[in-house]
Amino acid sequence: MSSINEILAGHRFFRGVDPIFLRILNECAAMVDFEAGEIIFRQGHDAKRFYGLDRGRVALELHTPGNGTVVIETLGPGDIFGSSWLFPPYNYEWDARAVQDTRAVAFNAECLRDICEADHDLGYDLMKRFAGIMRNRLQMARLQCLDIYRLSDGSRL
Amino acid sequence: MPGYLQIVGRITAVTLVDTNLMVPVPFLVRRRFRETTDTVTLEMVPQQSQDRIDFSPGQFNMLYAFGIGEVPISISGDPARPETLMHTIRAVGAVSSALVRMKQGAMVGVRGAFGKGWPLHEACGKDVVLIGGGIGLAPLRPVIHHLLNNRKAFEGVTLLCGARTPRDIIFRRHLKRWQRRTDFQVEATVDAAGATWLGHVGVVTRLVAHLDSHPSNTIAMVCGPEVMMRFAVWELLQWGLAPDRIFLSLERNMKCGTGVCGHCQFGPVFVCTEGPVVSFECIEPWFHRREV
């Protein structure tokens, strides 16, 4: 089994992070496993952890009364989730469910915030990475809202 | 037989147009498969066997619904089986809707095959990534047949396909069959789904970041709504793929199919003859221009 350090070093989100930072981040990290179907967290609950997915698939979902559960997005190896650790009041905004047997590196949110406050270089590096992910997800969410397949008037395609 | 002399686009070239390409050949609808609520695949055979159409993956035909009109539709069948012609059609306008309504035994006029197909020769020995959105999977199906028929000639083969919802995915039976293969990675994603859907949720372009192959030995073939293709190109470039390794199937207003009428002009390219498949490098300066 790979160590947390090895997993972080090979993880897309942490690619290129200074090895010294990785060692510091490692202090807040633990490996976690989820079985397919297991709920990882619920909307509104305290965002105590943030996750870097190593294996498997996770669905971010929303329960809609009368319509059941709607999947907003699925995430795979190399993705992160649980970014509510960054913003007060530190509550998860979606449900997260393991779609397949899943392995992830879980970071203690409080520990991570303390580290970022203590070492602004590390904190800035992390924030830049989060900002990139959020920008990308916003762009993808906009595309989903656009309903591009319905918009297309092409018949040849 | 050569027909009449004509001057093509850039004046410098004078070519002969085969008048046969301007006359629709009658094909009989032998079978009809409903793909989604608004999309069907028609399996057709020529009334006379010598009229069969040999084609390259990515080429298209002009399909004529008699008395209504003609539309360009990509060929979606197996190039190794040219005796049957497959077209997957989505009901969008009057002609495509008439074609979608056609039943077994109906007659369709066919002209073709037209255009340049996918770069199969260039793909030999490389990882091949196919990205299809919505009915954009249809022009990619002949490539998939070709890749699987000649599997050893290529390295990794990956298909990323997207649709609105699980019900809007075309070729579902084929996808299931392909997903069972160990030498073909198939990832399906939808924009919206309930909890029973076990595939990906999110736009298809997001799957690019998860590709296993290496950009230096990869070629990508992309087909779908133009907005999707723009983002697919962006993701592929971000991933590290060179512009000359990205191929797109363009959709424009094709009428004659022979580069005469000019309706399908896209910058310097006549999509019906120099496309529909073009490399991104070739059209990059025009790709984001609204006027084109």
XYZ file of N, CA and C in Angstrom, chain A residues 12 57 61 69-77 79 97 99 135-137 139-140 143-144 146-150 152-157, chain B residues 72 74 90 92 133-135 162-164 191 193-195 198-201 203 205-206 209-210 223-224 228 231 234-235 249-251 254:
198
model
N -3.101 14.635 -8.514
C -3.136 15.761 -9.452
C -3.214 17.114 -8.737
N -14.894 6.389 -6.899
C -15.695 7.489 -7.439
C -16.652 7.997 -6.367
N -24.126 15.219 -4.191
C -25.569 15.109 -4.426
C -26.341 16.138 -3.626
N -32.951 12.139 -4.900
C -31.579 12.637 -4.922
C -31.145 12.997 -6.336
N -30.555 14.164 -6.468
C -30.018 14.584 -7.766
C -28.490 14.619 -7.642
N -27.821 13.960 -8.583
C -26.353 13.989 -8.562
C -25.893 15.242 -9.295
N -25.098 16.039 -8.627
C -24.597 17.285 -9.226
C -23.351 17.012 -10.054
N -22.496 16.168 -9.510
C -21.209 15.923 -10.158
C -20.604 14.654 -9.577
N -19.857 13.946 -10.373
C -19.085 12.824 -9.828
C -17.599 13.151 -9.941
N -16.835 12.612 -9.018
C -15.405 12.908 -8.964
C -14.619 11.613 -8.951
N -13.425 11.661 -9.506
C -12.613 10.454 -9.595
C -11.209 10.687 -9.047
N -10.326 9.698 -9.223
C -8.959 9.817 -8.735
C -8.291 11.109 -9.228
N -9.121 14.023 -8.048
C -10.020 15.130 -7.701
C -9.998 15.356 -6.188
N -21.329 10.915 -1.540
C -21.574 9.472 -1.414
C -20.557 8.726 -2.265
N -19.667 6.176 -4.799
C -20.391 5.409 -5.826
C -19.748 4.037 -5.978
N -12.617 27.565 -10.114
C -12.867 28.216 -11.399
C -13.291 27.168 -12.430
N -12.550 26.068 -12.428
C -12.847 25.004 -13.379
C -14.236 24.415 -13.136
N -14.577 24.202 -11.878
C -15.894 23.619 -11.579
C -17.021 24.599 -11.897
N -16.924 26.802 -14.279
C -17.038 26.764 -15.738
C -17.850 25.532 -16.183
N -17.545 24.404 -15.557
C -18.247 23.171 -15.926
C -19.723 23.249 -15.530
N -21.543 25.232 -18.011
C -21.787 24.439 -19.225
C -22.971 23.500 -19.027
N -23.024 22.880 -17.826
C -24.148 21.989 -17.531
C -25.461 22.762 -17.603
N -26.041 25.363 -19.370
C -26.309 25.779 -20.753
C -27.122 24.743 -21.523
N -27.020 23.494 -21.096
C -27.733 22.423 -21.774
C -27.324 22.373 -23.253
N -26.031 22.243 -23.488
C -25.484 22.387 -24.843
C -26.032 21.367 -25.834
N -26.395 20.185 -25.362
C -26.877 19.165 -26.308
C -28.246 19.537 -26.864
N -29.043 20.179 -26.027
C -30.358 20.614 -26.504
C -30.234 21.862 -27.374
N -27.858 22.596 -29.360
C -27.328 22.274 -30.681
C -28.469 22.028 -31.656
N -28.419 22.707 -32.795
C -29.493 22.509 -33.781
C -29.046 21.565 -34.886
N -27.899 20.923 -34.650
C -27.342 20.090 -35.725
C -28.033 18.744 -35.832
N -28.205 18.285 -37.031
C -28.752 16.949 -37.230
C -27.692 16.011 -37.808
N -26.679 16.607 -38.485
C -25.664 15.749 -39.091
C -24.838 15.049 -38.034
N -24.557 15.806 -36.958
C -23.690 15.274 -35.913
C -24.224 13.987 -35.349
N -27.348 16.863 -44.825
C -26.115 16.079 -44.658
C -26.174 15.296 -43.346
N -23.941 12.282 -41.127
C -22.736 11.446 -41.033
C -23.099 9.966 -41.062
N -31.073 12.811 -35.819
C -31.858 13.460 -34.777
C -32.876 14.390 -35.437
N -34.548 17.472 -36.072
C -34.288 18.873 -35.752
C -35.151 19.778 -36.632
N -20.091 14.098 -27.941
C -21.145 14.687 -27.125
C -22.477 14.572 -27.814
N -23.485 14.051 -27.128
C -24.826 13.916 -27.708
C -24.793 13.041 -28.933
N -25.398 13.549 -30.012
C -25.425 12.760 -31.240
C -24.066 12.805 -31.956
N -20.587 12.003 -23.757
C -21.462 12.775 -22.887
C -22.849 12.906 -23.462
N -23.806 13.095 -22.561
C -25.189 13.309 -22.985
C -25.894 14.109 -21.888
N -27.109 14.560 -22.187
C -27.862 15.340 -21.180
C -28.185 14.485 -19.961
N -25.059 15.157 -17.964
C -25.138 16.450 -17.270
C -26.005 16.371 -16.026
N -28.401 13.486 -13.495
C -28.834 12.099 -13.260
C -29.320 11.930 -11.832
N -30.082 10.881 -11.627
C -30.498 10.522 -10.274
C -29.457 9.608 -9.649
N -29.739 9.179 -8.426
C -28.753 8.395 -7.676
C -28.565 6.988 -8.230
N -24.823 5.029 -12.274
C -23.521 4.716 -11.674
C -22.341 5.266 -12.475
N -22.652 5.915 -13.587
C -21.584 6.503 -14.396
C -21.178 7.867 -13.857
N -20.482 8.618 -14.691
C -20.051 9.953 -14.278
C -21.195 10.952 -14.426
N -21.145 12.011 -13.639
C -22.032 13.163 -13.835
C -21.147 14.391 -13.958
N -19.860 17.557 -17.219
C -19.672 17.701 -18.668
C -18.541 16.784 -19.133
N -16.126 17.117 -21.097
C -14.772 17.649 -21.221
C -13.978 17.496 -19.918
N -14.694 17.379 -18.800
C -14.029 17.223 -17.501
C -13.259 15.909 -17.400
N -9.066 15.417 -18.060
C -8.004 15.485 -17.048
C -7.689 14.110 -16.463
N -8.618 13.169 -16.606
C -8.420 11.839 -16.016
C -7.808 10.837 -16.993
N -16.182 15.144 -31.544
C -17.386 15.499 -32.296
C -18.525 15.763 -31.318
N -19.217 16.863 -31.540
C -20.335 17.219 -30.671
C -20.758 18.638 -30.964
N -19.358 22.491 -26.994
C -18.673 21.387 -26.325
C -17.273 21.195 -26.910
N -14.709 23.684 -25.615
C -14.198 23.366 -24.279
C -13.356 22.090 -24.297
N -9.985 23.144 -25.439
C -9.308 23.854 -24.351
C -8.736 22.863 -23.334
N -9.550 21.877 -22.972
C -9.097 20.878 -21.986
C -7.947 20.042 -22.546
N -14.839 17.252 -35.940
C -15.795 17.106 -37.033
C -16.719 18.309 -36.984
N -16.608 19.165 -38.001
C -17.365 20.417 -38.007
C -18.743 20.218 -38.617
N -19.652 21.021 -38.145
C -20.984 20.991 -38.747
C -21.283 22.362 -39.336
N -24.210 22.306 -45.164
C -23.751 21.669 -46.398
C -24.915 21.429 -47.349
